[in-house]
XYZ file of C-alpha atoms in Angstrom:
604
model
C 103.819 123.545 73.952
C 102.953 127.502 73.330
C 101.474 129.705 70.931
C 103.067 131.891 68.507
C 102.715 134.114 65.437
C 100.549 132.149 62.921
C 100.484 132.683 59.398
C 97.272 131.381 57.748
C 97.861 129.755 54.481
C 95.791 130.555 51.254
C 93.209 128.264 49.629
C 94.233 127.057 45.964
C 91.412 129.469 44.869
C 92.930 132.141 46.656
C 96.490 131.497 45.352
C 95.410 131.454 41.658
C 93.289 134.585 42.475
C 96.711 136.564 43.038
C 97.348 136.563 39.188
C 100.933 135.677 39.650
C 103.030 132.869 37.529
C 102.068 129.065 38.446
C 104.987 126.761 38.737
C 104.414 123.080 39.116
C 106.979 120.864 40.891
C 106.860 117.621 43.133
C 108.373 119.076 46.160
C 109.143 122.596 47.415
C 111.868 122.972 50.282
C 111.886 126.176 52.175
C 115.413 126.705 53.205
C 118.738 125.207 52.069
C 120.761 124.286 55.351
C 121.565 120.869 56.269
C 118.074 119.660 56.639
C 116.345 121.247 53.552
C 119.296 120.156 51.241
C 118.892 116.576 52.684
C 115.504 116.513 51.964
C 115.871 117.760 48.282
C 118.646 115.560 47.782
C 116.966 112.468 48.721
C 113.446 113.303 46.890
C 115.128 114.132 44.002
C 117.401 111.116 43.831
C 114.056 108.882 44.071
C 112.877 110.627 40.740
C 111.016 113.673 42.242
C 111.051 117.213 40.843
C 112.312 119.408 43.580
C 112.770 123.022 43.960
C 114.527 124.866 46.897
C 113.723 128.420 47.879
C 116.103 130.248 50.123
C 115.262 133.671 51.607
C 118.863 134.768 51.742
C 121.178 135.964 48.782
C 123.147 132.406 49.433
C 122.338 129.128 50.208
C 123.541 127.076 53.472
C 122.202 128.692 56.478
C 123.563 128.280 59.906
C 125.158 124.847 58.496
C 127.596 126.986 56.411
C 128.854 128.777 59.414
C 129.193 125.656 61.507
C 131.908 122.882 62.117
C 130.061 120.741 59.984
C 130.362 117.530 62.298
C 127.067 115.552 62.753
C 126.564 112.973 65.477
C 125.730 109.806 63.734
C 126.343 106.931 65.815
C 126.311 103.275 64.709
C 127.317 103.934 60.945
C 129.358 101.435 58.710
C 131.909 104.032 58.565
C 132.313 103.332 62.118
C 131.981 99.621 61.721
C 134.933 99.764 59.069
C 137.257 101.439 61.652
C 136.610 98.564 63.770
C 134.008 100.303 66.378
C 131.082 98.019 66.871
C 128.321 99.379 69.298
C 124.821 98.109 69.861
C 122.099 100.377 69.430
C 121.010 100.157 73.028
C 124.298 101.662 73.946
C 123.301 104.940 72.412
C 119.937 104.899 74.023
C 121.703 104.372 77.309
C 123.803 107.142 77.021
C 120.781 109.519 75.953
C 118.470 108.078 78.633
C 121.321 109.262 81.150
C 121.482 112.788 79.645
C 117.867 113.460 79.212
C 116.889 111.964 82.285
C 112.727 112.659 82.915
C 112.781 114.067 79.383
C 113.311 110.912 77.636
C 109.549 110.247 77.565
C 108.052 107.591 75.628
C 107.361 110.023 72.735
C 110.888 111.291 72.944
C 112.141 107.959 72.835
C 110.125 107.050 69.461
C 111.842 110.092 67.877
C 115.039 108.867 69.017
C 114.741 105.437 67.937
C 113.473 106.661 64.592
C 116.697 108.750 64.380
C 118.897 105.607 65.488
C 117.257 103.479 62.589
C 117.634 105.932 59.855
C 120.988 107.606 60.832
C 123.197 104.857 59.297
C 121.091 104.386 56.169
C 121.361 108.199 55.660
C 124.968 108.342 56.087
C 125.561 105.342 53.647
C 123.198 107.079 51.268
C 124.996 110.487 51.066
C 128.483 108.803 51.453
C 128.054 106.125 48.425
C 125.468 107.839 45.961
C 125.978 111.517 46.270
C 128.826 114.167 46.214
C 128.580 114.341 50.222
C 131.692 112.283 51.036
C 132.279 111.865 54.966
C 135.267 111.613 57.405
C 135.061 109.735 60.760
C 135.516 111.665 63.721
C 137.728 108.884 65.300
C 138.902 110.773 68.093
C 135.518 113.139 68.932
C 134.162 111.794 72.293
C 130.663 112.504 73.572
C 130.353 115.322 76.014
C 129.458 113.358 79.331
C 132.172 110.790 79.681
C 131.371 109.819 82.887
C 127.751 108.637 82.041
C 126.765 105.124 81.006
C 126.802 104.483 77.301
C 129.210 107.538 76.352
C 131.400 107.124 73.237
C 134.930 107.867 72.830
C 134.956 108.209 69.313
C 133.589 107.248 65.848
C 130.022 108.385 66.707
C 130.433 111.636 64.071
C 131.084 112.122 60.399
C 132.363 115.299 59.092
C 132.184 116.415 55.417
C 135.454 115.706 53.540
C 137.430 118.928 52.347
C 136.679 119.926 48.870
C 137.939 122.333 46.193
C 135.522 124.845 45.077
C 136.474 124.303 41.481
C 134.183 121.389 41.590
C 131.079 123.456 41.767
C 131.240 125.707 38.751
C 130.691 129.507 39.089
C 127.013 129.572 38.925
C 126.619 127.249 41.854
C 129.567 128.634 43.546
C 128.079 132.161 43.477
C 125.285 130.904 45.437
C 127.305 129.343 48.206
C 127.662 131.021 51.329
C 131.366 131.769 52.479
C 133.210 130.448 55.658
C 132.104 132.248 58.710
C 134.863 135.146 58.835
C 134.981 135.198 62.802
C 136.057 131.350 63.126
C 138.243 131.483 60.069
C 142.144 132.724 59.451
C 141.379 135.761 57.653
C 138.710 133.746 55.740
C 140.410 130.752 55.483
C 138.566 127.771 57.006
C 140.439 125.432 59.586
C 139.066 121.971 59.978
C 138.670 120.496 63.691
C 140.995 117.733 64.023
C 144.300 117.105 62.500
C 144.115 120.394 60.507
C 143.636 122.426 63.535
C 146.285 120.762 65.830
C 148.973 120.712 63.370
C 148.147 124.440 62.665
C 148.582 124.891 66.527
C 151.965 123.462 66.208
C 153.312 126.551 64.631
C 152.881 128.534 67.722
C 154.967 125.797 69.633
C 157.855 126.160 66.868
C 157.410 122.682 65.555
C 158.647 122.698 61.858
C 155.403 120.486 61.103
C 153.273 123.085 62.089
C 155.084 125.662 60.177
C 155.209 123.363 56.837
C 151.486 122.696 57.206
C 150.637 126.445 57.826
C 152.871 127.252 54.541
C 150.923 124.828 52.500
C 147.703 125.851 53.505
C 148.105 129.654 53.648
C 149.810 130.256 50.574
C 147.205 128.783 48.304
C 144.526 130.807 50.296
C 146.179 134.095 49.747
C 146.439 133.198 45.963
C 142.794 132.218 45.835
C 141.822 135.286 47.661
C 143.763 137.545 44.980
C 142.651 135.846 42.249
C 139.115 134.536 42.932
C 138.044 136.817 45.843
C 137.098 134.221 48.000
C 138.663 130.973 49.719
C 138.323 127.982 47.467
C 139.234 125.324 49.836
C 136.519 124.201 51.664
C 136.041 122.759 54.969
C 133.642 122.251 57.788
C 130.089 123.676 57.108
C 130.902 125.031 53.917
C 132.102 121.712 52.629
C 129.074 120.171 53.922
C 126.670 122.598 52.348
C 128.743 122.709 49.473
C 128.845 119.171 48.933
C 124.922 119.124 49.066
C 124.472 121.664 46.712
C 126.400 119.972 44.157
C 124.542 116.929 44.895
C 121.107 118.541 44.228
C 122.536 120.389 41.154
C 123.684 116.946 39.626
C 120.149 115.517 40.078
C 118.511 118.777 38.648
C 117.320 120.430 41.831
C 116.285 123.977 40.964
C 117.979 126.069 43.599
C 116.574 129.730 44.140
C 118.178 132.105 46.293
C 116.703 135.557 47.348
C 113.411 133.899 47.328
C 111.475 133.606 50.586
C 108.702 131.334 50.965
C 105.749 133.819 51.814
C 102.744 131.684 52.276
C 101.590 128.084 52.108
C 98.751 127.117 50.192
C 96.366 124.096 51.113
C 93.470 122.492 49.439
C 89.849 122.397 50.786
C 90.954 119.228 52.482
C 93.440 120.775 54.561
C 96.260 119.193 52.545
C 99.465 121.477 51.723
C 99.687 121.912 48.160
C 102.473 124.524 47.681
C 103.257 128.040 48.674
C 103.857 131.539 47.411
C 107.344 132.460 46.935
C 108.997 135.852 46.278
C 111.961 136.630 44.198
C 113.965 139.230 42.495
C 111.224 138.851 39.714
C 108.170 139.174 41.803
C 106.030 136.294 43.465
C 105.126 132.693 41.890
C 102.546 130.165 43.087
C 104.545 127.152 43.208
C 102.388 123.946 43.126
C 103.912 121.226 44.966
C 102.429 117.947 44.169
C 103.949 115.872 46.919
C 104.321 118.387 49.593
C 106.555 121.169 51.191
C 109.420 120.735 53.670
C 109.881 123.556 56.039
C 113.688 124.045 56.831
C 113.921 127.739 57.365
C 116.529 127.664 60.130
C 114.343 128.321 63.328
C 113.875 131.459 65.107
C 117.157 132.474 66.896
C 116.840 136.110 65.326
C 113.370 136.496 66.420
C 113.905 138.834 69.176
C 110.256 138.762 70.320
C 110.475 134.972 70.873
C 113.763 135.408 72.605
C 112.519 137.638 74.831
C 109.537 135.150 75.634
C 111.427 131.920 76.032
C 115.198 132.634 76.479
C 115.977 132.736 80.289
C 117.240 136.147 81.998
C 116.994 137.950 78.366
C 114.516 140.676 79.464
C 114.417 142.652 75.908
C 115.438 139.790 73.680
C 118.759 141.521 73.005
C 120.803 140.295 75.526
C 121.673 137.240 73.216
C 124.058 136.857 70.376
C 123.373 134.144 67.705
C 125.724 132.567 65.370
C 122.887 131.969 62.823
C 122.373 134.417 59.693
C 119.940 137.155 60.266
C 117.334 135.518 58.090
C 116.494 133.004 60.580
C 113.395 134.753 62.192
C 110.705 131.902 62.548
C 109.330 131.768 59.060
C 108.719 128.240 58.958
C 107.358 128.329 62.382
C 104.558 130.813 61.591
C 103.655 128.811 58.368
C 103.444 125.675 60.272
C 101.345 127.012 63.062
C 99.014 128.658 60.675
C 98.086 125.260 59.114
C 97.588 123.930 62.443
C 100.892 122.590 63.512
C 102.422 122.828 67.185
C 105.194 124.940 68.587
C 106.788 122.625 71.004
C 108.637 124.447 73.780
C 109.056 121.532 76.113
C 112.541 121.710 76.176
C 115.520 121.874 79.000
C 116.378 124.803 77.106
C 115.005 126.723 74.061
C 118.367 126.907 71.987
C 121.757 125.568 71.662
C 123.570 127.471 73.850
C 127.395 128.771 73.025
C 129.466 131.184 74.805
C 130.331 133.981 72.432
C 132.537 137.211 72.331
C 131.881 140.279 70.226
C 134.833 141.170 67.667
C 135.074 144.711 66.646
C 135.097 145.248 63.055
C 135.806 148.392 60.879
C 132.787 150.724 60.457
C 131.295 150.157 63.986
C 130.159 146.785 63.112
C 131.089 143.498 65.252
C 131.524 140.003 64.662
C 130.262 137.214 66.929
C 133.049 134.555 67.817
C 131.991 131.325 69.431
C 134.402 129.967 72.418
C 134.516 126.505 71.443
C 138.386 125.605 71.803
C 140.212 128.063 74.276
C 137.785 127.255 77.045
C 139.497 123.824 77.468
C 143.256 124.855 77.187
C 145.438 124.566 80.203
C 146.694 128.038 81.535
C 142.741 129.677 81.025
C 139.507 129.919 83.654
C 136.138 131.353 83.030
C 134.940 133.803 85.642
C 132.108 136.176 86.941
C 131.935 139.419 87.891
C 132.548 138.465 91.520
C 135.947 136.579 90.379
C 134.701 133.109 90.814
C 134.382 130.139 88.396
C 130.935 128.898 87.854
C 131.655 125.797 85.613
C 133.932 123.032 84.017
C 135.297 125.274 81.190
C 136.478 121.938 79.454
C 132.851 120.737 79.134
C 130.487 121.568 76.203
C 129.948 124.993 75.084
C 126.227 124.555 75.977
C 127.189 123.708 79.639
C 129.253 126.815 79.602
C 126.173 128.899 79.161
C 124.023 126.712 81.298
C 126.408 127.335 84.070
C 126.537 131.015 83.605
C 122.657 131.203 83.440
C 122.207 129.322 86.483
C 125.188 131.195 88.321
C 123.800 134.978 87.393
C 121.069 136.224 89.801
C 117.681 137.467 88.304
C 118.175 141.039 87.285
C 121.962 140.932 86.862
C 123.509 140.898 83.182
C 124.623 137.418 82.255
C 128.328 138.003 81.316
C 131.598 136.421 82.289
C 135.489 136.885 81.312
C 137.616 134.121 79.825
C 141.133 134.683 81.414
C 144.685 133.530 80.446
C 148.131 134.092 81.156
C 150.835 134.621 78.559
C 151.805 131.017 77.911
C 148.128 129.850 77.072
C 147.056 133.032 74.991
C 150.305 132.710 72.753
C 150.276 129.001 72.378
C 146.470 128.297 71.818
C 144.772 131.479 71.349
C 142.028 133.450 73.394
C 138.855 133.872 71.579
C 139.256 135.781 68.330
C 142.923 136.530 69.412
C 145.409 134.477 67.590
C 148.251 132.441 68.922
C 152.114 133.075 67.710
C 153.026 134.287 65.099
C 150.080 136.598 65.110
C 150.772 139.840 67.148
C 147.976 140.532 69.768
C 148.357 144.418 69.374
C 145.434 144.685 66.835
C 143.169 142.846 69.502
C 144.645 145.179 72.068
C 143.709 148.632 70.231
C 140.373 147.614 69.634
C 139.644 146.726 73.184
C 138.728 142.998 72.435
C 141.458 141.899 74.522
C 142.286 143.305 78.032
C 145.938 143.058 79.464
C 147.508 143.764 82.630
C 150.667 142.806 84.385
C 149.036 141.565 87.414
C 145.767 139.644 88.157
C 144.387 142.273 90.413
C 144.892 144.865 87.730
C 143.344 142.741 84.930
C 140.395 142.419 87.276
C 140.169 146.396 87.798
C 140.219 146.846 84.239
C 137.418 144.523 83.512
C 135.107 145.429 86.364
C 135.849 142.229 88.101
C 136.240 141.965 91.912
C 139.781 142.070 92.244
C 140.207 139.985 95.794
C 137.801 137.394 94.409
C 139.675 136.812 91.110
C 143.054 136.731 92.955
C 141.758 134.169 95.470
C 140.129 132.037 92.565
C 143.458 132.444 90.519
C 145.478 131.339 93.683
C 143.365 128.562 94.539
C 143.079 127.183 91.057
C 146.748 127.386 90.563
C 147.664 125.435 93.810
C 145.397 122.524 92.530
C 146.333 122.695 89.102
C 149.903 122.095 89.719
C 148.809 118.574 90.749
C 146.488 118.362 87.800
C 143.490 118.621 90.183
C 140.174 120.344 90.134
C 138.302 119.621 92.938
C 135.737 122.526 92.286
C 134.539 121.175 88.771
C 136.535 118.212 88.216
C 138.133 119.577 84.934
C 140.054 116.876 83.102
C 138.022 113.993 84.536
C 136.516 113.126 81.355
C 137.975 111.804 77.784
C 136.137 115.006 76.099
C 137.694 117.191 78.700
C 141.030 115.846 77.907
C 140.979 115.758 74.201
C 140.085 119.648 74.352
C 143.397 120.266 76.284
C 147.032 119.749 75.418
C 148.506 116.226 75.372
C 152.097 117.951 76.128
C 151.024 119.187 79.315
C 150.797 117.127 82.670
C 149.559 115.439 84.714
C 146.181 116.827 83.340
C 146.098 117.910 79.893
C 143.122 120.358 80.624
C 144.790 121.963 83.423
C 147.737 124.488 83.918
C 148.416 127.252 86.709
C 147.961 130.909 85.206
C 151.153 132.071 86.407
C 153.231 134.097 83.642
C 152.119 137.854 83.022
C 150.832 139.538 81.294
C 147.513 138.529 81.841
C 144.635 138.546 79.333
C 140.839 138.873 79.502
C 138.044 138.633 76.722
C 134.484 139.571 77.746
C 131.975 136.527 77.093
C 128.282 136.318 76.891
C 125.654 134.211 76.344
C 124.986 133.119 72.500
C 123.588 130.343 70.601
C 123.967 128.261 67.528
C 120.271 127.879 66.689
C 116.887 126.859 68.494
C 115.793 123.689 70.104
C 112.306 124.573 70.434
C 110.634 124.346 67.178
C 107.692 122.397 65.067
C 106.260 119.325 66.496
C 106.534 116.289 64.202
C 106.373 112.452 63.767
C 108.902 109.939 63.099
C 108.685 110.569 59.354
C 109.196 114.129 59.533
C 105.769 115.173 58.947
C 104.394 118.221 60.853
C 101.589 117.310 63.278
C 98.878 119.067 64.924
C 97.682 119.589 68.281
C 95.945 115.637 68.595
C 99.408 114.701 67.182
C 98.036 113.634 63.669
C 100.107 114.513 60.712
C 99.273 117.473 58.481
C 99.196 115.944 54.836
C 101.613 117.604 52.623
C 103.860 119.193 55.178
C 107.172 118.214 56.764
C 110.044 119.896 58.648
C 113.553 119.405 59.007
C 116.566 121.246 60.327
C 116.301 123.742 63.260
C 112.772 124.335 62.216
C 111.958 120.771 63.676
C 111.890 120.659 67.448
C 115.030 119.057 68.844
C 114.985 115.204 69.455
C 117.252 115.710 72.270
C 114.549 117.579 74.150
C 116.974 120.704 74.904
C 119.942 118.913 75.843
C 123.294 118.524 74.182
C 124.808 115.150 74.724
C 127.376 115.312 71.909
C 128.754 117.661 69.324
C 126.978 117.791 66.343
C 123.378 116.770 67.765
C 121.806 119.825 65.551
C 123.264 118.436 62.321
C 123.060 114.893 62.797
C 119.392 114.891 63.199
C 118.986 117.768 60.494
C 120.450 115.532 57.905
C 118.487 112.383 59.270
C 115.158 113.712 59.143
C 115.655 115.633 55.657
C 116.842 112.179 54.352
C 113.542 110.612 56.271
C 111.414 113.467 54.817
C 112.832 112.966 51.236
C 112.259 109.248 51.190
C 108.567 109.535 52.472
C 107.681 112.274 50.031
C 108.986 109.963 47.456
C 107.118 106.837 48.839
C 110.389 105.126 49.501
C 110.654 104.760 53.289
C 110.532 101.109 53.574
C 111.960 99.564 56.683
C 115.190 98.286 54.863
C 116.416 101.601 54.011
C 117.365 100.196 50.513
C 118.508 103.108 48.052
C 116.998 102.334 44.724
C 116.293 105.454 42.409
C 112.696 105.083 41.494
C 110.438 107.191 39.032
C 107.221 107.301 41.277
C 104.348 109.581 41.085
C 101.162 110.365 42.824
C 100.165 110.476 46.519
C 102.875 109.546 49.202
C 101.513 106.677 51.349
């Protein structure tokens, strides 16, 4: 735990003395990512009046820019696919990943998550507009650990056409993250993506699929100015927003929550919110949910907490710029605790900077390309430092560990011509897209030989040539004695099933060769507001602060700073948002039954 900036709440008398309009509601939700919207929808379904206040001009937060997959083990959807797993298997796996950080307190939060998650998925899937598809082939990252899963522990949002939302709601929705799109068109991980890649392999089904997806997208951009086929995170937040709208939730954008308000007894009773028309005092009878997205854009806290980030600027996050720790500051001012006892303070992801017109840049997450055969990651000395086919979190952790104090934390992802044209390299697209634009902007570095590529990148030529030579020798046999790349189901699923004997490995042998400069980044923060099993913010003695809840990346990670599987941010965000909404409505019974109620008065 650590101290951080605390924003003291106002008393009810001070709030009324401001002379601003007063609005009454049952629940006020600060933020509109997965956690905040899940809380809003759940509370509204159970009969409460709910208001969502979003600081940004659009809703969705980092969730909208994510892949949209949530780690949700043990659901009815998994059982329907024939996957029956005992809950102890999930605990066994998480114990193995968390190690000594799987304390009694951590175990209680994990148990609360595992208990609630199947009810959460069933609720949203059957009672709201949020429809899920199962991740039948999504593996847990550390497949060599006991209890690891090989599929059906994740759900993602079913694609949806934006026509279902109506113009007023659509205007409030965050668009697909451009850097991870195909010219603004989202591509869903799984069959959608794999079929797209078949076009670069000159397979007819790939070209047919690409035409079916690209032509409507172009028409939408021309006629509507945006992509209308929503997938990934935009589908998740879009479906949640529609669910909220259907239930009468008031959704306000350009409306930051500025200051909490509490009674003389210490209960949080509302907040002062901003907005285009000036401030308002929102009296929230049941309580306030803090879900403002954590603090990934707070440079001061990055400097304090992020390793080898001396100024706070040596880090590039994929979260929207509004995520500056507002919820954390308000929680601290109300007596809450900043939980920093994590293996890492953020959900690491390797990124590269994409030059845009107007001296701007985008941040591209290296999720897919690292695991493809014919590509490796190296540091300035030309040496590999990690199993590139492991998770994105592991890539940055390995890079941080391999970098001496005082050195820049950086690497280069390198590929030969076969790999870059067949799979892509960073933001550079495979066949049929040309590489010239990426070369002209300097995003890609190209050379006819490995040694010349090294010199152009500032990498040790002898070191890189030696690494490539040794890697190639083993890769031809499907082996990686240095890092065991391809040894797990997760590794192999990220490779190419048509490459053998190891789908994760192929020699870098066909020039010219290419490189992209890779740096440390993150999807969001793990350190956050300490909360109990009902998502209530707790004080230094572990007692809940009445009327104050937290969800999403404001909520301290239940995985204690580890990344055991894809979706371990969104799974808990949705689940503890759901838990908070039920508790606010007084509907948090042990059976998880979902019956709408028109309850009123204090929560129990």
